[in-house]
Short mmCIF file of C-alpha atoms and ligand atoms in Angstrom, two decimals:
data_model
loop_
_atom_site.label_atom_id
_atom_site.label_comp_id
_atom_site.label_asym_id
_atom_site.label_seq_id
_atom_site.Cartn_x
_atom_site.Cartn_y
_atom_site.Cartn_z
CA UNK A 1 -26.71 96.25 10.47
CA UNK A 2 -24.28 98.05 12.59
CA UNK A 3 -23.98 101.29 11.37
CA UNK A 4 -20.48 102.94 12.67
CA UNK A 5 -19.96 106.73 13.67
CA UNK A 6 -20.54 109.50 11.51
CA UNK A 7 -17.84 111.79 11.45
CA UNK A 8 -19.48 114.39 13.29
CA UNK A 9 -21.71 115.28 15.65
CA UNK A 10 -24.07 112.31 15.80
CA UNK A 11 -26.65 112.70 18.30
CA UNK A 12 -26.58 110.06 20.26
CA UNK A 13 -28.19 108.72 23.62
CA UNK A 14 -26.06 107.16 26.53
CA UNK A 15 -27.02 103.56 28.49
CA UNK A 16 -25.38 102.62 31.66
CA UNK A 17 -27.26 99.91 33.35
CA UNK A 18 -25.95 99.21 36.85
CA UNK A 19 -25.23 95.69 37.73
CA UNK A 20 -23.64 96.18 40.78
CA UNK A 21 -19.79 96.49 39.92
CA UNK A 22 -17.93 99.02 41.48
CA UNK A 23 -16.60 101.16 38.58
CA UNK A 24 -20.03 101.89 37.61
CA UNK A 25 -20.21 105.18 36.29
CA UNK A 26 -23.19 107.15 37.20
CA UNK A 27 -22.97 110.19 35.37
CA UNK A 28 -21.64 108.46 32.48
CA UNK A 29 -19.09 110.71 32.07
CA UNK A 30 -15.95 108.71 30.22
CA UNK A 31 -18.86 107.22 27.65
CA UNK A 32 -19.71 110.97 26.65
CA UNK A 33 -15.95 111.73 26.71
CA UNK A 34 -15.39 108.39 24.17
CA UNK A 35 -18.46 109.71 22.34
CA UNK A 36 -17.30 113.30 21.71
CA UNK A 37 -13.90 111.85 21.08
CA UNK A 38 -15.57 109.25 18.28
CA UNK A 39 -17.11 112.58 16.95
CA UNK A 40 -20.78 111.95 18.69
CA UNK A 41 -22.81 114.08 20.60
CA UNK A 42 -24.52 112.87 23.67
CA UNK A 43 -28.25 114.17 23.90
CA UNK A 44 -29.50 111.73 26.65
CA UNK A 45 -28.02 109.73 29.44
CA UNK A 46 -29.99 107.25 30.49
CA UNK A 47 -29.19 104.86 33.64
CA UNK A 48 -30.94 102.15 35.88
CA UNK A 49 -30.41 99.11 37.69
CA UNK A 50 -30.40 95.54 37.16
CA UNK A 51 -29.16 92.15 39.31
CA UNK A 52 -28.59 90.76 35.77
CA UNK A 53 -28.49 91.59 31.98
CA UNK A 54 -31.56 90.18 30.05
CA UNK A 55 -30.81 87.65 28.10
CA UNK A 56 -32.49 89.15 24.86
CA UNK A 57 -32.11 93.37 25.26
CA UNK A 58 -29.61 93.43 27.71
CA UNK A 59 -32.36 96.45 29.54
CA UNK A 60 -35.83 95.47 30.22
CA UNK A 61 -38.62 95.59 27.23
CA UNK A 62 -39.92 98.50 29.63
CA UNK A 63 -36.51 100.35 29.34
CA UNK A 64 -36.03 99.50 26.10
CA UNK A 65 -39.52 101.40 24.98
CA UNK A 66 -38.20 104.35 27.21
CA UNK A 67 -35.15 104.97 25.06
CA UNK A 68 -37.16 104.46 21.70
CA UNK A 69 -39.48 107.34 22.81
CA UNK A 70 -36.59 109.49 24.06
CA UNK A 71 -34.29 108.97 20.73
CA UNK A 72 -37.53 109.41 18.85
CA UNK A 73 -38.25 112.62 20.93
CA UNK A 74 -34.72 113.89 20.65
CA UNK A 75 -33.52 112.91 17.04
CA UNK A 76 -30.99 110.49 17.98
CA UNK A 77 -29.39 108.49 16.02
CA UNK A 78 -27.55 106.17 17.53
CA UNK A 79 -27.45 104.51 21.30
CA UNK A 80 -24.54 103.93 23.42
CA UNK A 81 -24.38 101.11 25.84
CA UNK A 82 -21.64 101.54 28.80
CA UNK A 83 -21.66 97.69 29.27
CA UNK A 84 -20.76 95.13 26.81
CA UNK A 85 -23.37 93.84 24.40
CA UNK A 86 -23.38 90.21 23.10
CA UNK A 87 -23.80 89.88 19.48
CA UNK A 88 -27.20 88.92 19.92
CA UNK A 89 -28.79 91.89 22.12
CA UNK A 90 -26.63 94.10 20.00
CA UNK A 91 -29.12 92.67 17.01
CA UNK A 92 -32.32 92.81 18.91
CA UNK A 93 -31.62 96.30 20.48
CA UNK A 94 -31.15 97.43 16.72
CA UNK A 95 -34.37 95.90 15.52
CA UNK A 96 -36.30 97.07 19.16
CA UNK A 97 -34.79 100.73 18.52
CA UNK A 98 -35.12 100.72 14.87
CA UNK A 99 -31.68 102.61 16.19
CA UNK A 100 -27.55 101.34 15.59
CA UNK A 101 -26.84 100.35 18.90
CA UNK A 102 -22.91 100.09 19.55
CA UNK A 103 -20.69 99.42 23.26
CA UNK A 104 -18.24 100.78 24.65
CA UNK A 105 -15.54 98.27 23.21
CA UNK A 106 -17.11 99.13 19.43
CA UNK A 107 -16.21 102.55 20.48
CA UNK A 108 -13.15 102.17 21.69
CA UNK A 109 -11.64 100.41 18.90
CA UNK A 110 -14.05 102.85 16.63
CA UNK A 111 -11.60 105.72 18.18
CA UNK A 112 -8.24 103.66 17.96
CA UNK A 113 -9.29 103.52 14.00
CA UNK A 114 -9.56 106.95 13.39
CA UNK A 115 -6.37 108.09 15.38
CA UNK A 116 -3.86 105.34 13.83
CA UNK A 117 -1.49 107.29 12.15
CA UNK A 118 1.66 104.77 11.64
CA UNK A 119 2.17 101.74 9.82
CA UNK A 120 1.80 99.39 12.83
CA UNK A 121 -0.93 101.53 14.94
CA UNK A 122 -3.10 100.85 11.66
CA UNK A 123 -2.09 97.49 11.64
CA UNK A 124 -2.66 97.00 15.21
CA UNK A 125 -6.35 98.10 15.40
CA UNK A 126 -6.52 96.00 12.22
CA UNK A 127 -6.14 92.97 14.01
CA UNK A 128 -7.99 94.06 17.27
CA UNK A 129 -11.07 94.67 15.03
CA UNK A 130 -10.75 91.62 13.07
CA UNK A 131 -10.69 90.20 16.46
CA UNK A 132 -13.58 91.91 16.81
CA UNK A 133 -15.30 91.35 14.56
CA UNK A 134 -15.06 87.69 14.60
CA UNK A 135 -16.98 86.71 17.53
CA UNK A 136 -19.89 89.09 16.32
CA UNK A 137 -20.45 86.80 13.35
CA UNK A 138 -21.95 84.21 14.28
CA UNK A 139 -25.01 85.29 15.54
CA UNK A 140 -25.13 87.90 12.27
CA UNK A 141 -26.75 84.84 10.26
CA UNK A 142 -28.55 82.90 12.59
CA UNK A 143 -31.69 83.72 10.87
CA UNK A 144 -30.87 82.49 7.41
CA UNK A 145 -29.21 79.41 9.72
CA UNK A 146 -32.85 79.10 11.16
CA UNK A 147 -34.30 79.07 7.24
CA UNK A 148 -32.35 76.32 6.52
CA UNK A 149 -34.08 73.61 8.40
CA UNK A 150 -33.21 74.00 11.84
CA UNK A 151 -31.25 72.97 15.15
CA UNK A 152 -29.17 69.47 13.83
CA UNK A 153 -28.89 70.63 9.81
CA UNK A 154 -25.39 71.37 8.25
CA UNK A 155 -24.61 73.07 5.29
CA UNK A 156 -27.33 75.48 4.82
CA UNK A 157 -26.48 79.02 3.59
CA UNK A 158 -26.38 80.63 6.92
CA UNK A 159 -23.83 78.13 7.80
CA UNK A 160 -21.52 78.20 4.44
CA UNK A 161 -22.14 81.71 4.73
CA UNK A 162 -20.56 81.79 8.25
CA UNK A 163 -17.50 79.66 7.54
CA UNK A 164 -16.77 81.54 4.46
CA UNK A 165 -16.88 85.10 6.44
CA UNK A 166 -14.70 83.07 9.15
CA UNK A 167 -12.78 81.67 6.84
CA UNK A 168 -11.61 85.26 5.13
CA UNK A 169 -11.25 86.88 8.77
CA UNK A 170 -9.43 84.51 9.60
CA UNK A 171 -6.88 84.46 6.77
CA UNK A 172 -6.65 88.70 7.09
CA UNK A 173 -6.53 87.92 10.61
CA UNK A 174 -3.10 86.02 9.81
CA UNK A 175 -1.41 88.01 6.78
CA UNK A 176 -1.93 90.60 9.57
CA UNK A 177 -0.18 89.07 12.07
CA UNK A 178 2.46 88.16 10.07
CA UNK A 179 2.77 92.05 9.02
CA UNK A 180 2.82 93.34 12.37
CA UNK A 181 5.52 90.50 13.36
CA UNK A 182 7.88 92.13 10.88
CA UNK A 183 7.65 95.20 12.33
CA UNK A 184 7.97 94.26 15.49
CA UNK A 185 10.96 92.62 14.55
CA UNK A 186 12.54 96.22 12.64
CA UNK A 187 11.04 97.11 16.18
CA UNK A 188 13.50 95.20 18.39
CA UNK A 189 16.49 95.44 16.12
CA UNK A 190 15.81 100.17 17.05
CA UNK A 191 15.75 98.93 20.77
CA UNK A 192 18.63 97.22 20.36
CA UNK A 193 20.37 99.95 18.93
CA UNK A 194 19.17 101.74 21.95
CA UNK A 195 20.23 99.38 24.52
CA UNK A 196 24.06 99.71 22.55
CA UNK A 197 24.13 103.40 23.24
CA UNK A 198 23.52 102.32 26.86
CA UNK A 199 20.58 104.29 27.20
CA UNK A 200 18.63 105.21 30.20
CA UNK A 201 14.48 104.51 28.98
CA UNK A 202 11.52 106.22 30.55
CA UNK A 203 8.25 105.92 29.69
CA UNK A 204 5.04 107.73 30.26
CA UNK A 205 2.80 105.89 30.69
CA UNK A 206 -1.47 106.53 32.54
CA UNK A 207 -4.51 106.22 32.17
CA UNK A 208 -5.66 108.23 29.03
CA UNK A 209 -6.26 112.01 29.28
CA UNK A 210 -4.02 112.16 32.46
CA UNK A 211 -1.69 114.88 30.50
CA UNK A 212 1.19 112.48 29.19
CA UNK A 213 1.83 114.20 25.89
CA UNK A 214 1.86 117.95 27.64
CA UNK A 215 4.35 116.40 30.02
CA UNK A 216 6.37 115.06 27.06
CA UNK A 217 6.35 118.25 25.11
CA UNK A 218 7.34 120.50 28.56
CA UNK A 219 9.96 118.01 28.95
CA UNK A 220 11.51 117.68 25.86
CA UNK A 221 10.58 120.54 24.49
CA UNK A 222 8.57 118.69 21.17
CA UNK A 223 5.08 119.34 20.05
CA UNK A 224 3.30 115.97 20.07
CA UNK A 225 -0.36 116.29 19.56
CA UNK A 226 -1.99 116.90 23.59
CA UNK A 227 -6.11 117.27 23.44
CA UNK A 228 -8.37 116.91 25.82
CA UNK A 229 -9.37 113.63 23.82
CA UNK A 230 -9.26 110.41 25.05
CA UNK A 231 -6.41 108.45 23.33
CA UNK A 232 -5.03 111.61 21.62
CA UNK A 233 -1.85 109.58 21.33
CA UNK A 234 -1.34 106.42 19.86
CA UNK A 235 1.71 106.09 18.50
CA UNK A 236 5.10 106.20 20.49
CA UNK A 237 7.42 108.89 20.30
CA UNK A 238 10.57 108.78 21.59
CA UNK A 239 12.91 111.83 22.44
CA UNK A 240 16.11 112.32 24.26
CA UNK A 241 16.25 114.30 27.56
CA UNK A 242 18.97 116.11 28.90
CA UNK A 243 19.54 116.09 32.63
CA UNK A 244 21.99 118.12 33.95
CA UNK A 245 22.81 116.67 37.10
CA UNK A 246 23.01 113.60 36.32
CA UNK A 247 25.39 115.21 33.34
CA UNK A 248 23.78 112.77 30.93
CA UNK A 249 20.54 111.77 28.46
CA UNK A 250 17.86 109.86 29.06
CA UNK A 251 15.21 108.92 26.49
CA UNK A 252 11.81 109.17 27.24
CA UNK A 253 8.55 107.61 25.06
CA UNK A 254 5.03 109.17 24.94
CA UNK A 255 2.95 106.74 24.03
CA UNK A 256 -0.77 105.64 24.30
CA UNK A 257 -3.05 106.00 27.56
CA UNK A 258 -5.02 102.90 29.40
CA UNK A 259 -8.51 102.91 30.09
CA UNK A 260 -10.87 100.58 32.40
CA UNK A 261 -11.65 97.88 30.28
CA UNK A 262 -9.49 98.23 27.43
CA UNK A 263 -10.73 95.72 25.02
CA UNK A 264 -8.46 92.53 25.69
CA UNK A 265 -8.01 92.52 21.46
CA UNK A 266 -6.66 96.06 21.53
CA UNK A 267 -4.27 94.78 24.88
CA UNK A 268 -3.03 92.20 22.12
CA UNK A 269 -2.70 94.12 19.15
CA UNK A 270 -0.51 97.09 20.89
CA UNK A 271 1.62 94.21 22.39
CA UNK A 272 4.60 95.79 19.98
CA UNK A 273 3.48 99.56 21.47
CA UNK A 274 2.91 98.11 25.05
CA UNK A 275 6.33 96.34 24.87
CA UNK A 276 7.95 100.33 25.52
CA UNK A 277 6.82 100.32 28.65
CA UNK A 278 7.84 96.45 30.07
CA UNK A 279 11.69 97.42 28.67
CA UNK A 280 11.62 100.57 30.10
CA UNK A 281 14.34 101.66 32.91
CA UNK A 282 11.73 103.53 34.77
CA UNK A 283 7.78 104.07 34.56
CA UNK A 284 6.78 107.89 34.67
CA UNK A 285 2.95 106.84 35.91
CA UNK A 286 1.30 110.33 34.91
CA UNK A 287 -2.15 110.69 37.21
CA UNK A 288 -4.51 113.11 36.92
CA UNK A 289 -4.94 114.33 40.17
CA UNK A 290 -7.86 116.77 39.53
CA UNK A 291 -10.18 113.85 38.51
CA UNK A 292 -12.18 112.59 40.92
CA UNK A 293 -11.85 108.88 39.99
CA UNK A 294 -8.05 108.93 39.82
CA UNK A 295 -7.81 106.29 42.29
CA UNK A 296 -9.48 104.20 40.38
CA UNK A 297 -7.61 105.08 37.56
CA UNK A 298 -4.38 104.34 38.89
CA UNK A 299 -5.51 100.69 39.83
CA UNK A 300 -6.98 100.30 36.06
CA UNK A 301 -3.58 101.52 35.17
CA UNK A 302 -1.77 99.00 37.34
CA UNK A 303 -4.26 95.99 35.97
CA UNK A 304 -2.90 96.98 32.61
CA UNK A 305 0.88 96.71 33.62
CA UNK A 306 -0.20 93.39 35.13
CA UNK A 307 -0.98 92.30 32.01
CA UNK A 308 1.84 92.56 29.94
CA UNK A 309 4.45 91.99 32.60
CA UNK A 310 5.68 95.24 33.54
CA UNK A 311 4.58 95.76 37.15
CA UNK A 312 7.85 95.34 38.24
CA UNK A 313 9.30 98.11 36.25
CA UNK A 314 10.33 101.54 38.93
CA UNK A 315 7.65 103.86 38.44
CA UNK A 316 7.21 106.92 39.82
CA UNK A 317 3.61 108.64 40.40
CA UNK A 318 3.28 112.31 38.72
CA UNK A 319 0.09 113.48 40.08
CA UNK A 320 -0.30 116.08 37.17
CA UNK A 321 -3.02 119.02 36.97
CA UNK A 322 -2.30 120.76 40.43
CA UNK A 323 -3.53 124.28 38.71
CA UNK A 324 -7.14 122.49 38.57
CA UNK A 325 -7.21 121.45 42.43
CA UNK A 326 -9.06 123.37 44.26
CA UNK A 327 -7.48 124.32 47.58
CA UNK A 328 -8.84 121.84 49.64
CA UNK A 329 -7.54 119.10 48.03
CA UNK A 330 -3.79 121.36 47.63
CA UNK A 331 -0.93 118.55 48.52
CA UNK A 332 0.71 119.77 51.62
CA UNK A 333 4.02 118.60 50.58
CA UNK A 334 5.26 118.33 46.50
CA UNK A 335 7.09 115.23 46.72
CA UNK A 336 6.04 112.06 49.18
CA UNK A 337 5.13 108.71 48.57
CA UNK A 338 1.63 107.66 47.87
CA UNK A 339 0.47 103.60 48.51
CA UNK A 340 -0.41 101.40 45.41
CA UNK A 341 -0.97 97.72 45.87
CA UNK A 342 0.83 97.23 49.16
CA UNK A 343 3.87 99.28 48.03
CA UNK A 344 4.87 102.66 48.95
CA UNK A 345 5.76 104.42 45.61
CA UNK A 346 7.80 107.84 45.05
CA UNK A 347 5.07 110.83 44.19
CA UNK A 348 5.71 114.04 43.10
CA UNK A 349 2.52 116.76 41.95
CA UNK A 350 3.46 118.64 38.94
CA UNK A 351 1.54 120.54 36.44
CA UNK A 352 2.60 119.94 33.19
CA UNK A 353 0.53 122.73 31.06
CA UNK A 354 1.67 125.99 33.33
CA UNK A 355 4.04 124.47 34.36
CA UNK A 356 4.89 124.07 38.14
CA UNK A 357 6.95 120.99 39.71
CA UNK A 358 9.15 120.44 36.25
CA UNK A 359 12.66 121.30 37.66
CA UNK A 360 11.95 119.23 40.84
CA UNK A 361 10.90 116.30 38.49
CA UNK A 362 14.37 116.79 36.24
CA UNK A 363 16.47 116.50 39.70
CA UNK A 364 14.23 113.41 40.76
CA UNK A 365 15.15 111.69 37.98
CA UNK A 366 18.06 112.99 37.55
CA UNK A 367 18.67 111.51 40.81
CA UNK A 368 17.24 108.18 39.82
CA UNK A 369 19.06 107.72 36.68
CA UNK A 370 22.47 108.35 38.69
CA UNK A 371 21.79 105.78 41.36
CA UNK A 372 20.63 103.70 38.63
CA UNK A 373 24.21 104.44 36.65
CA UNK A 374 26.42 103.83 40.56
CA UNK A 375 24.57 100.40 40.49
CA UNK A 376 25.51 99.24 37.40
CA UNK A 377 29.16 100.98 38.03
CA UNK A 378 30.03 101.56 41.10
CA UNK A 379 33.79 102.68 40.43
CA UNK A 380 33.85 104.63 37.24
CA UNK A 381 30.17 106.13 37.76
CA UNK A 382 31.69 109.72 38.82
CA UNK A 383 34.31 109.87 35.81
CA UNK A 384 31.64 108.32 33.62
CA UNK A 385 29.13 110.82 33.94
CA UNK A 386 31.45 113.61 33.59
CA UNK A 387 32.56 112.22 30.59
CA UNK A 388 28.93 111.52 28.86
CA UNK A 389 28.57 115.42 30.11
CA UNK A 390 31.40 116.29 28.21
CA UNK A 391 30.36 114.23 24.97
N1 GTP B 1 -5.32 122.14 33.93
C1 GTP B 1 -4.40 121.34 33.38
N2 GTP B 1 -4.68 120.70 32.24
C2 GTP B 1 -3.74 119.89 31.72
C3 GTP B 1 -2.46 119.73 32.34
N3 GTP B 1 -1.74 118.86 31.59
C4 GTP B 1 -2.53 118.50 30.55
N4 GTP B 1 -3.73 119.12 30.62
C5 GTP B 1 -4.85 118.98 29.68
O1 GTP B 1 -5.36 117.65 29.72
C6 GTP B 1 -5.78 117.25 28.42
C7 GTP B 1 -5.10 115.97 28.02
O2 GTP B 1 -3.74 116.17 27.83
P1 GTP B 1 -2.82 115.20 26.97
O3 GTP B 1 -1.40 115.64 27.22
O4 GTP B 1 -3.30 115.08 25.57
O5 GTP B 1 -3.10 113.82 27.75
P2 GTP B 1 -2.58 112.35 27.40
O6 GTP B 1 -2.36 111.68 28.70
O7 GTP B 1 -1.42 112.43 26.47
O8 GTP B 1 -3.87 111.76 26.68
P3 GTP B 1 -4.00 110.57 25.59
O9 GTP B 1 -2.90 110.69 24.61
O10 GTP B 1 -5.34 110.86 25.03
O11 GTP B 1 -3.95 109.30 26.38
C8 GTP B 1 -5.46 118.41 27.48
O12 GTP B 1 -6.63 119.17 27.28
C9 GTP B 1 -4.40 119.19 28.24
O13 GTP B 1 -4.40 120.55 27.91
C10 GTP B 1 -2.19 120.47 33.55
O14 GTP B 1 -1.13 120.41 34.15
N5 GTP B 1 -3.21 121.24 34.00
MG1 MG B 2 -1.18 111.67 24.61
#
C-alpha cells in the first residue's frame, strides 16, 4: 500500500538516480523543498547513476539494499524518488524497503491537495489525482490476476476487481468534469464582465517560489499568502492596479507557479486557472534571479506557456530577489532585455520584499498599457485616458 504524507515532519530519505538528462538535480534540492513543503523531513539524499531504469526497482538490487540499511539506520519512514516510478517498481520498492515509496508527481499533486482552498482548486486536483490514480491500478491487482489462472483467463477477481475500481474512477472522473465545466463556465461569464469594463489584464505568472505573491501584495497593496513554499498559491486572485501615468487601472492576477515536470494531469485540471494567463493583455514572467537554476527555470516556464497556448502573450521578465545577489552577479543596468527562445524580451530586476525597482516597474507598464490603449485608439487615446483618470 501507498501510504501518503503524514502531516508533519516525516523523516524521509531522498533518490535521484541520474540517467543522463540535463535537469538532473544533484543536490536534490527542489525534492527536499517539495518534501518540507508536503510536511516531510529529508534525513538522507541519496544519488547515483544509471544508462537506464531497471525494469523491476527502478535502482539496482545493490542500491536498493543501500537505502534499506540507511532508512533502517536513520528511522525513515518513507523514500522519495526524484524520477517517475511505474506502478510496478513503485510496488516492488515498497515490498524491497518494507518502506512507502512515493515520486515526485505523487508529491506534487500530494501538495496541490493540501493547499486547495476554492471550490474549483479542490476540484481540480480532484481530477488530476483521479487521473492519477487510474493508471496506478492496474498493476495494484496483478497478483490476485496471477491467482486466477494465468496469462489468457478472463474474469477472475483480480480482473472484476480492476474494472470495477476503473469503472468507479472513471464515473467520479466524469461527475467531476462535469463540475469543474460549470465553473468554468460562471468562470468565463466574470471574464466577460471584465473584458466589458475594457480592462487592461496582467498576470503573474513563474516558476513557483520566484516571489509572485510578494510582488502582488507590494503592488496592490493586498496580503495574499507569500511563503517560501513551493506552490504557496493556488488559487487566482485578482486585484485592480492603479497607474498613474497611464491615468488608468489595470487588473492584475496572482495565481499558481510552474515547476519542471508539472504532472501533465495537474496541466489539465488547472486548464480553468491556466486559462488567466492565455487571456491575459500582458505576462508579468516573475524570475528568481538569485537561484542558480533560473535559466532553467525560465525555459520550464516557457514549456508550460507552450502548452496551453499562451506563448504569444507580451511578457515581460521581472528578475526578482536583487537584495539576495551577491555583488558579482549585481545587474549593471535595471532595465534591458534578456534573450528567451530566439526573442529579445523587455527585463527589468526588482525586489519585491524590500522593495527596490517597484516605481520603475509601475512606469514600465504604465508605459505598456498606454501604447497598448494608442493602438487600439489612436485618436481619442489622450482624452480617453484623462477621462478614465478622472472617473
Ligand atoms: N530576498 C528576497 N526574498 C523574496 C523576495 N520576494 C519574495 N521573496 C521570498 O521568496 C519566497 C517565495 O515568495 P512567494 O511570493 O510566496 O513566491 P510565489 O512565486 O508566489 O510562490 P508560489 O505561490 O509558491 O508559486 C518567500 O519566502 C518570500 O519572502 C525578494 O525580493 N527578495
Ligand atoms: Mg504565490
Amino acid at each position: 500500500m501507498t501510504a501518503a504524507p503524514k502531516a508533519t515532519d516525516t523523516p524521509t530519505i531522498l533518490v535521484g538516480v541520474d540517467l543522463g538528462v540535463p535537469h538532473f538535480d544533484k543536490e536534490l534540492e527542489e525534492l527536499g523543498l517539495l518534501a518540507q513543503s508536503a510536511g516531510m523531513s529529508p534525513v538522507a539524499r541519496i544519488t547515483c547513476k544509471r544508462k537506464a531504469p531497471d525494469a523491476a526497482l527502478f535502482v539496482g538490487s545493490g542500491k536498493a539494499d543501500e537505502i534499506k540499511q540507511l532508512a533502517i539506520q536513520l528511522g525513515a519512514k518513507e523514500v522519495l524518488f526524484d524520477q517517475s516510478l511505474s506502478p510496478g517498481q513503485q510496488r516492488n520498492l515498497e515490498r524491497h524497503l518494507e518502506l512507502p515509496v512515493n515520486d515526485r508527481t505523487y508529491l506534487i499533486l500530494e501538495i496541490f491537495a493540501q493547499r486547495a482552498r476554492s471550490h474549483e482548486g479542490k476540484l481540480q486536483v480532484e481530477l488530476a489525482r483521479l487521473q492519477y490514480l487510474s493508471t496506478r491500478l492496474v498493476r495494484r491487482w496483478s497478483h490476485l490476476e496471477r491467482q486466477s489462472g494465468g496469462i489468457g483467463m478472463r474474469g477472475g477477481p483480480g480482473e472484476a476487481q480492476i474494472e470495477l475500481d476503473k469503472r468507479m474512477i472513471g464515473e467520479t472522473i466524469k461527475r467531476t468534469k462535469e463540475r469543474l465545466s460549470k465553473v468554468k463556465r460562471q468562470r468565463q461569464t466574470q471574464r466577460r464582465q471584465r473584458e466589458r469594463r475594457d480592462a487592461f489584464n496582467i498576470s503573474l505568472i513563474g516558476y513557483t517560489n520566484a516571489g509572485k505573491s510578494t510582488l502582488f501584495n507590494a503592488l496592490v497593496k493586498a496580503r495574499v499568502y507569500a511563503a517560501d513554499q513551493l506552490f504557496a498559491t493556488l488559487d487566482t486572485t485578482t486585484r485592480q492596479l492603479y497607474l498613474g501615468e497611464a491615468g488608468r487601472s489595470v487588473s492584475l492576477s496572482d495565481t499558481v507557479g510552474f515547476i519542471r515536470d508539472l504532472p501533465h494531469g495537474l496541466i489539465d485540471a488547472f486548464q480553468a486557472t491556466l486559462q488567466e494567463a492565455v487571456d491575459a493583455d500582458l505576462l508579468l514572467h516573475v524570475v528568481d534571479a538569485s537561484n542558480s537554476n533560473f535559466v532553467e527555470q525560465i525555459q520550464q516556464v516557457q514549456s508550460v506557456l507552450k502548452e496551453i497556448g499562451a506563448e504569444h502573450v507580451q511578457q515581460l521578465l521581472v528578475f526578482n530577489k536583487v537584495d539576495a545577489l551577491d555583488s558579482d552577479h549585481m545587474p549593471v543596468k535595471m532595465e534591458d532585455e534578456f534573450e528567451v527562445d530566439g526573442v529579445q524580451l523587455g527585463r527589468i530586476f526588482v525586489s519585491a520584499a524590500i522593495p527596490i525597482g517597484l516605481d520603475a516597474l509601475r512606469q514600465r507598464l504604465a508605459a505598456i498599457v498606454s501604447a497598448h490603449t494608442d493602438s487600439l485608439n489612436p485618436q481619442v487615446s489622450t482624452l480617453d485616458a484623462v477621462g478614465t483618470a478622472a472617473r
